[in-house]
Amino acid sequence: MDSVATDSAATDSASTNSATVDSAEFTRLTDPFRKELLAHCYRMLGTVHDAEDVVQETYLRAWRSFGSFEGRSSLRTWLYRIATAASLTALERRGRIALPSGLGSGTDDPSAPFVHAGAEVRWLQPFPEALLDRESTDPATIVAERDGLRLALVAALQHLPPRQRAVLILRDVLAWRAAEVADLLDTTTVAVKSTLQRARAQIAEIAPAEDQLVEPADPEHRALLARYVAAFESADVAALTSLLREDALLEMPPFLTWFRGRRAVVDFLGGQVLAGPGCVRMVPIRANGQPALAAYMRGEDGLHHAHAIQVVSWRSGQVAHVVAFLDPSLFAAFGLPPLHPEPELAGGPTR
């Protein structure tokens, strides 16, 4: 993503001393930054709902003080300052957001009892592709934006203290200069560099290496994803087994129980989920810059109801990690209906 130094001339010209900027003018000047601020707040907070609340608060604060904005920094920098401060305040009020793998050891026993987390546990949420900033046409910028939203990275960020998290995001994801981050956080460049060093060291212990998160090329990816969908929809355990890595992981928030190893994952899915052909219907989507699937389960009424959003990570042409968010309320954020649109997708799983 472009650094502050590359803000457009139009943005820089937005600075004003007027205390009477009307609503339409404020919207025109600030709306271009809304999606990237949402992504920033999501990285900080871990849920789309919290990020949307903080962005709303950011724009309210910005509107109230816009008349006194003196333009000593770009409008983008000023909005990031407000959004980061609001995110840090929000983090003071609540506990850490997590995935099951961040709260306990997985099991290789597919018959292990399922443990449902209590209300005190708040779960990471997937980030819909439609919420990404689509203004940039630079391929490098688009790739950087997607990589900075990968689920494994966002989950790892939640382990960092809030200010370390902010520094790492601003420096390593948004590519801001140390001096710019120091100015935004009202600290020194030396402090920023020290904080970044500690944050990088901790992330290196938690997050997968970047070269392990490379997606297959488009044609290969489409073929692999179609095979994965077909295996689920036809309840083909053998086909699913061939697609999973030996060290594959399966997480299913809100359950604390999660599975490690191909055999445990396949045995669980085969015994508990894949009840027969047609039990599951899948709709390919994207979340966190990654391939994802919306899974619909057949109910007693014969209809397929919203069940889970699966975010799938690939490594060396096989499925390495599946996080199945068992929360039907997430479907609305992806623009998906609560019931599978059978007539529209009657052509089969590869459509």
Short mmCIF file of C-alpha atoms in Angstrom, two decimals:
data_model
loop_
_atom_site.label_atom_id
_atom_site.label_comp_id
_atom_site.label_asym_id
_atom_site.label_seq_id
_atom_site.Cartn_x
_atom_site.Cartn_y
_atom_site.Cartn_z
CA MET A 1 0.00 0.00 0.00
CA ASP A 2 1.28 3.49 -0.81
CA SER A 3 3.07 5.34 1.99
CA VAL A 4 2.01 8.72 3.27
CA ALA A 5 4.62 10.35 1.04
CA THR A 6 2.74 9.18 -2.04
CA ASP A 7 -0.62 10.68 -1.12
CA SER A 8 -2.09 12.36 -4.17
CA ALA A 9 -1.98 16.08 -4.79
CA ALA A 10 -5.73 16.10 -4.49
CA THR A 11 -5.47 14.80 -0.95
CA ASP A 12 -2.84 17.35 0.03
CA SER A 13 -5.01 20.14 -1.32
CA ALA A 14 -7.79 19.01 1.01
CA SER A 15 -6.28 20.80 3.99
CA THR A 16 -8.39 23.71 5.11
CA ASN A 17 -8.75 26.19 7.95
CA SER A 18 -12.45 26.62 7.36
CA ALA A 19 -14.72 25.82 10.27
CA THR A 20 -17.76 25.65 8.03
CA VAL A 21 -17.00 22.76 5.65
CA ASP A 22 -20.33 21.26 4.66
CA SER A 23 -21.23 17.59 4.88
CA ALA A 24 -20.95 16.95 1.14
CA GLU A 25 -17.46 18.45 1.02
CA PHE A 26 -16.31 16.43 4.04
CA THR A 27 -17.65 13.24 2.47
CA ARG A 28 -15.98 13.97 -0.87
CA LEU A 29 -12.61 14.53 0.75
CA THR A 30 -12.62 11.69 3.28
CA ASP A 31 -14.62 8.85 1.71
CA PRO A 32 -11.74 7.69 -0.55
CA PHE A 33 -9.94 6.50 2.60
CA ARG A 34 -12.82 4.63 4.21
CA LYS A 35 -12.01 1.13 2.91
CA GLU A 36 -8.30 1.28 3.68
CA LEU A 37 -9.10 2.59 7.18
CA LEU A 38 -11.50 -0.32 7.64
CA ALA A 39 -8.74 -2.78 6.69
CA HIS A 40 -6.34 -1.00 9.08
CA CYS A 41 -8.78 -1.17 11.98
CA TYR A 42 -9.55 -4.83 11.17
CA ARG A 43 -5.84 -5.69 11.43
CA MET A 44 -5.74 -3.88 14.77
CA LEU A 45 -8.96 -5.33 16.21
CA GLY A 46 -9.49 -8.70 14.50
CA THR A 47 -13.21 -8.42 13.74
CA VAL A 48 -15.09 -6.65 10.98
CA HIS A 49 -17.81 -5.57 13.42
CA ASP A 50 -15.34 -3.85 15.76
CA ALA A 51 -13.47 -2.32 12.81
CA GLU A 52 -16.69 -0.86 11.37
CA ASP A 53 -17.56 0.65 14.76
CA VAL A 54 -14.12 2.26 15.07
CA VAL A 55 -14.18 3.61 11.51
CA GLN A 56 -17.59 5.12 12.23
CA GLU A 57 -16.15 6.72 15.37
CA THR A 58 -13.12 7.91 13.38
CA TYR A 59 -15.30 9.73 10.86
CA LEU A 60 -17.44 11.24 13.60
CA ARG A 61 -14.35 12.59 15.37
CA ALA A 62 -12.90 13.81 12.08
CA TRP A 63 -16.13 15.62 11.18
CA ARG A 64 -16.28 17.35 14.55
CA SER A 65 -12.70 18.63 14.29
CA PHE A 66 -12.38 19.10 10.54
CA GLY A 67 -12.71 22.85 10.78
CA SER A 68 -9.54 22.99 12.86
CA PHE A 69 -7.53 20.66 10.60
CA GLU A 70 -4.51 22.78 9.65
CA GLY A 71 -3.02 20.55 6.98
CA ARG A 72 0.36 20.10 8.69
CA SER A 73 0.07 16.46 7.63
CA SER A 74 -1.89 14.95 4.76
CA LEU A 75 -5.57 14.24 5.26
CA ARG A 76 -4.80 10.51 5.03
CA THR A 77 -2.24 10.72 7.83
CA TRP A 78 -4.65 12.72 9.99
CA LEU A 79 -7.40 10.09 9.53
CA TYR A 80 -4.98 7.27 10.33
CA ARG A 81 -3.96 9.09 13.49
CA ILE A 82 -7.59 9.26 14.63
CA ALA A 83 -8.33 5.66 13.61
CA THR A 84 -5.23 4.27 15.32
CA ALA A 85 -5.96 6.16 18.53
CA ALA A 86 -9.56 4.94 18.49
CA SER A 87 -8.38 1.37 17.90
CA LEU A 88 -5.95 1.54 20.81
CA THR A 89 -8.73 2.84 23.06
CA ALA A 90 -11.03 0.03 21.92
CA LEU A 91 -8.33 -2.55 22.69
CA GLU A 92 -8.10 -1.25 26.26
CA ARG A 93 -11.77 -2.13 26.81
CA ARG A 94 -11.74 -5.77 25.79
CA GLY A 95 -9.70 -8.96 25.81
CA ARG A 96 -7.73 -10.50 22.99
CA ILE A 97 -9.44 -11.79 19.87
CA ALA A 98 -8.29 -15.32 19.02
CA LEU A 99 -8.59 -18.48 16.97
CA PRO A 100 -8.83 -21.86 18.73
CA SER A 101 -5.18 -22.59 17.88
CA GLY A 102 -4.19 -19.51 19.84
CA LEU A 103 -5.89 -20.76 23.02
CA GLY A 104 -4.76 -24.35 23.36
CA SER A 105 -3.19 -27.42 21.81
CA GLY A 106 -4.91 -29.24 19.00
CA THR A 107 -5.75 -32.92 19.03
CA ASP A 108 -5.13 -35.79 16.61
CA ASP A 109 -8.06 -37.72 18.06
CA PRO A 110 -11.17 -37.26 15.87
CA SER A 111 -13.37 -38.59 18.68
CA ALA A 112 -12.15 -35.97 21.17
CA PRO A 113 -15.01 -34.27 23.03
CA PHE A 114 -16.05 -30.93 21.61
CA VAL A 115 -15.51 -28.01 23.93
CA HIS A 116 -17.63 -24.93 23.27
CA ALA A 117 -16.04 -21.65 24.31
CA GLY A 118 -17.81 -19.48 26.82
CA ALA A 119 -19.13 -15.99 26.18
CA GLU A 120 -15.89 -14.48 27.50
CA VAL A 121 -13.98 -15.67 24.41
CA ARG A 122 -14.19 -13.39 21.36
CA TRP A 123 -13.27 -14.87 18.00
CA LEU A 124 -11.38 -13.53 15.04
CA GLN A 125 -13.63 -12.90 12.04
CA PRO A 126 -12.93 -13.29 8.30
CA PHE A 127 -12.64 -10.14 6.18
CA PRO A 128 -14.81 -10.13 3.02
CA GLU A 129 -13.00 -9.42 -0.25
CA ALA A 130 -15.66 -6.86 -1.21
CA LEU A 131 -14.50 -4.62 1.64
CA LEU A 132 -10.99 -4.28 0.22
CA ASP A 133 -9.93 -1.00 -1.36
CA ARG A 134 -10.33 -1.36 -5.13
CA GLU A 135 -9.04 2.06 -6.14
CA SER A 136 -5.45 0.97 -6.80
CA THR A 137 -4.53 -0.62 -10.12
CA ASP A 138 -0.93 -1.28 -9.13
CA PRO A 139 -0.45 -5.10 -8.91
CA ALA A 140 2.22 -4.76 -6.21
CA THR A 141 -0.09 -2.63 -4.08
CA ILE A 142 -2.96 -5.11 -4.49
CA VAL A 143 -0.74 -8.07 -3.54
CA ALA A 144 0.63 -6.20 -0.50
CA GLU A 145 -2.90 -5.31 0.61
CA ARG A 146 -4.04 -8.94 0.37
CA ASP A 147 -0.92 -10.31 2.08
CA GLY A 148 -1.41 -7.85 4.91
CA LEU A 149 -4.87 -9.28 5.56
CA ARG A 150 -4.05 -13.00 5.51
CA LEU A 151 -5.83 -14.76 8.32
CA ALA A 152 -2.66 -16.24 9.83
CA LEU A 153 -1.05 -12.79 10.01
CA VAL A 154 -4.10 -11.08 11.50
CA ALA A 155 -4.39 -13.88 14.08
CA ALA A 156 -0.71 -13.48 14.96
CA LEU A 157 -1.08 -9.70 15.30
CA GLN A 158 -3.63 -10.25 18.06
CA HIS A 159 -0.85 -11.71 20.24
CA LEU A 160 1.06 -8.41 20.23
CA PRO A 161 0.54 -5.63 22.76
CA PRO A 162 -1.59 -2.88 21.14
CA ARG A 163 1.18 -0.35 20.48
CA GLN A 164 3.52 -3.03 19.11
CA ARG A 165 0.66 -4.12 16.87
CA ALA A 166 0.13 -0.56 15.60
CA VAL A 167 3.84 -0.06 14.88
CA LEU A 168 4.17 -3.36 13.01
CA ILE A 169 1.10 -2.67 10.88
CA LEU A 170 2.13 0.87 10.03
CA ARG A 171 5.75 -0.03 9.26
CA ASP A 172 5.61 -3.51 7.71
CA VAL A 173 2.12 -3.65 6.19
CA LEU A 174 1.50 -0.03 5.20
CA ALA A 175 5.22 0.75 4.61
CA TRP A 176 5.22 4.02 6.52
CA ARG A 177 8.59 5.50 7.45
CA ALA A 178 9.71 5.30 11.07
CA ALA A 179 9.52 9.08 11.44
CA GLU A 180 5.93 9.09 10.16
CA VAL A 181 4.93 6.38 12.64
CA ALA A 182 6.66 8.23 15.47
CA ASP A 183 4.74 11.39 14.61
CA LEU A 184 1.43 9.54 14.42
CA LEU A 185 1.96 7.80 17.78
CA ASP A 186 3.52 10.85 19.50
CA THR A 187 6.77 9.05 20.23
CA THR A 188 10.37 8.99 18.97
CA THR A 189 11.89 7.30 15.97
CA VAL A 190 14.21 5.36 18.27
CA ALA A 191 11.21 4.06 20.22
CA VAL A 192 9.46 3.05 17.00
CA LYS A 193 12.50 1.10 15.79
CA SER A 194 12.86 -0.67 19.14
CA THR A 195 9.16 -1.51 19.29
CA LEU A 196 9.23 -2.81 15.72
CA GLN A 197 12.18 -5.07 16.48
CA ARG A 198 10.34 -6.66 19.41
CA ALA A 199 7.14 -7.02 17.40
CA ARG A 200 8.93 -8.70 14.47
CA ALA A 201 10.64 -11.16 16.79
CA GLN A 202 7.35 -12.19 18.38
CA ILE A 203 5.53 -12.48 15.05
CA ALA A 204 8.33 -14.67 13.69
CA GLU A 205 7.62 -17.16 16.48
CA ILE A 206 3.86 -17.22 15.85
CA ALA A 207 3.08 -16.66 12.16
CA PRO A 208 3.94 -19.09 9.35
CA ALA A 209 6.82 -18.12 7.09
CA GLU A 210 5.64 -16.02 4.17
CA ASP A 211 6.84 -18.55 1.59
CA GLN A 212 4.55 -21.14 3.17
CA LEU A 213 1.48 -19.04 2.40
CA VAL A 214 1.88 -18.75 -1.37
CA GLU A 215 -1.32 -19.46 -3.27
CA PRO A 216 -1.22 -21.71 -6.32
CA ALA A 217 -1.25 -19.93 -9.68
CA ASP A 218 -4.73 -19.08 -10.92
CA PRO A 219 -5.39 -22.06 -13.25
CA GLU A 220 -4.00 -24.53 -10.71
CA HIS A 221 -5.84 -22.82 -7.89
CA ARG A 222 -9.18 -22.99 -9.68
CA ALA A 223 -8.69 -26.70 -10.39
CA LEU A 224 -7.66 -27.48 -6.80
CA LEU A 225 -10.51 -25.48 -5.33
CA ALA A 226 -13.00 -27.20 -7.67
CA ARG A 227 -11.71 -30.61 -6.51
CA TYR A 228 -12.02 -29.55 -2.87
CA VAL A 229 -15.60 -28.35 -3.41
CA ALA A 230 -16.49 -31.52 -5.32
CA ALA A 231 -15.08 -33.69 -2.52
CA PHE A 232 -17.30 -31.95 0.05
CA GLU A 233 -20.42 -31.88 -2.09
CA SER A 234 -20.13 -35.54 -3.07
CA ALA A 235 -18.96 -36.62 0.42
CA ASP A 236 -15.90 -38.22 -1.22
CA VAL A 237 -13.58 -38.89 1.71
CA ALA A 238 -10.87 -40.42 -0.46
CA ALA A 239 -10.76 -37.34 -2.70
CA LEU A 240 -10.64 -35.05 0.31
CA THR A 241 -7.80 -37.10 1.81
CA SER A 242 -5.73 -36.66 -1.35
CA LEU A 243 -6.11 -32.88 -1.15
CA LEU A 244 -4.96 -32.48 2.46
CA ARG A 245 -1.38 -32.22 3.62
CA GLU A 246 -0.16 -34.73 6.15
CA ASP A 247 0.11 -31.90 8.71
CA ALA A 248 -3.22 -30.25 7.83
CA LEU A 249 -5.08 -28.28 10.51
CA LEU A 250 -8.81 -27.72 11.02
CA GLU A 251 -10.23 -25.07 13.35
CA MET A 252 -13.92 -24.35 13.94
CA PRO A 253 -14.64 -21.36 16.14
CA PRO A 254 -16.65 -21.05 18.40
CA PHE A 255 -15.36 -24.51 19.44
CA LEU A 256 -12.10 -24.60 21.36
CA THR A 257 -11.41 -28.10 20.04
CA TRP A 258 -9.33 -28.19 16.87
CA PHE A 259 -7.68 -30.97 14.89
CA ARG A 260 -4.15 -31.47 13.63
CA GLY A 261 -3.02 -34.03 11.09
CA ARG A 262 -4.66 -35.32 7.91
CA ARG A 263 -6.06 -38.48 9.49
CA ALA A 264 -7.75 -36.64 12.37
CA VAL A 265 -9.21 -33.99 10.02
CA VAL A 266 -10.51 -36.55 7.52
CA ASP A 267 -11.93 -38.86 10.18
CA PHE A 268 -13.73 -35.97 11.85
CA LEU A 269 -15.16 -34.57 8.62
CA GLY A 270 -16.10 -38.02 7.34
CA GLY A 271 -17.81 -38.97 10.56
CA GLN A 272 -19.42 -35.68 11.60
CA VAL A 273 -19.91 -33.48 8.55
CA LEU A 274 -20.04 -35.43 5.28
CA ALA A 275 -23.23 -37.36 5.95
CA GLY A 276 -23.72 -38.18 2.27
CA PRO A 277 -23.74 -36.71 -1.25
CA GLY A 278 -25.60 -33.42 -1.37
CA CYS A 279 -25.45 -32.83 2.39
CA VAL A 280 -23.12 -29.85 1.88
CA ARG A 281 -23.25 -27.17 -0.81
CA MET A 282 -20.34 -24.78 -1.34
CA VAL A 283 -20.13 -21.30 -2.84
CA PRO A 284 -16.58 -20.09 -3.69
CA ILE A 285 -15.78 -16.65 -2.25
CA ARG A 286 -12.68 -14.81 -1.06
CA ALA A 287 -11.78 -13.66 2.43
CA ASN A 288 -8.61 -12.09 3.80
CA GLY A 289 -7.10 -12.09 0.31
CA GLN A 290 -7.38 -15.89 0.25
CA PRO A 291 -9.63 -18.52 -1.32
CA ALA A 292 -12.65 -19.18 0.86
CA LEU A 293 -15.94 -21.04 0.71
CA ALA A 294 -19.42 -20.51 2.07
CA ALA A 295 -20.72 -23.88 3.26
CA TYR A 296 -24.45 -24.57 3.37
CA MET A 297 -25.72 -27.65 5.28
CA ARG A 298 -28.90 -29.51 4.45
CA GLY A 299 -31.45 -29.27 7.24
CA GLU A 300 -34.41 -31.43 8.20
CA ASP A 301 -36.55 -29.31 5.86
CA GLY A 302 -34.44 -30.43 2.90
CA LEU A 303 -33.07 -26.93 2.32
CA HIS A 304 -29.40 -25.95 2.61
CA HIS A 305 -28.89 -23.38 5.38
CA ALA A 306 -25.92 -21.09 5.98
CA HIS A 307 -23.46 -23.00 8.12
CA ALA A 308 -19.84 -21.84 7.93
CA ILE A 309 -17.35 -19.61 6.16
CA GLN A 310 -14.23 -21.65 5.40
CA VAL A 311 -10.95 -19.80 4.86
CA VAL A 312 -8.52 -22.17 3.14
CA SER A 313 -4.71 -21.91 3.12
CA TRP A 314 -2.69 -23.87 0.56
CA ARG A 315 0.90 -25.07 0.63
CA SER A 316 2.66 -26.95 -2.19
CA GLY A 317 -0.62 -27.57 -3.98
CA GLN A 318 -2.44 -29.08 -0.98
CA VAL A 319 -4.73 -27.78 1.74
CA ALA A 320 -2.64 -26.89 4.78
CA HIS A 321 -5.13 -25.12 7.04
CA VAL A 322 -8.89 -24.68 7.14
CA VAL A 323 -10.59 -22.27 9.51
CA ALA A 324 -14.34 -22.91 9.43
CA PHE A 325 -16.17 -20.04 11.10
CA LEU A 326 -19.38 -21.68 12.33
CA ASP A 327 -21.33 -18.44 12.41
CA PRO A 328 -24.21 -18.06 9.91
CA SER A 329 -24.48 -14.36 10.78
CA LEU A 330 -21.22 -13.81 8.85
CA PHE A 331 -22.91 -14.65 5.54
CA ALA A 332 -24.56 -11.24 5.31
CA ALA A 333 -21.17 -9.50 5.35
CA PHE A 334 -20.23 -11.53 2.26
CA GLY A 335 -23.48 -10.63 0.50
CA LEU A 336 -24.71 -14.22 0.78
CA PRO A 337 -28.29 -15.37 1.47
CA PRO A 338 -29.22 -17.52 4.50
CA LEU A 339 -30.39 -20.31 2.16
CA HIS A 340 -28.34 -21.81 -0.66
CA PRO A 341 -29.63 -20.44 -4.01
CA GLU A 342 -30.15 -23.90 -5.50
CA PRO A 343 -31.62 -22.88 -8.91
CA GLU A 344 -28.79 -20.45 -9.61
CA LEU A 345 -26.04 -22.98 -8.84
CA ALA A 346 -27.66 -26.07 -10.28
CA GLY A 347 -24.77 -26.47 -12.70
CA GLY A 348 -22.59 -28.14 -10.09
CA PRO A 349 -19.71 -27.47 -7.72
CA THR A 350 -17.25 -26.04 -10.23
CA ARG A 351 -19.40 -23.11 -11.26
#
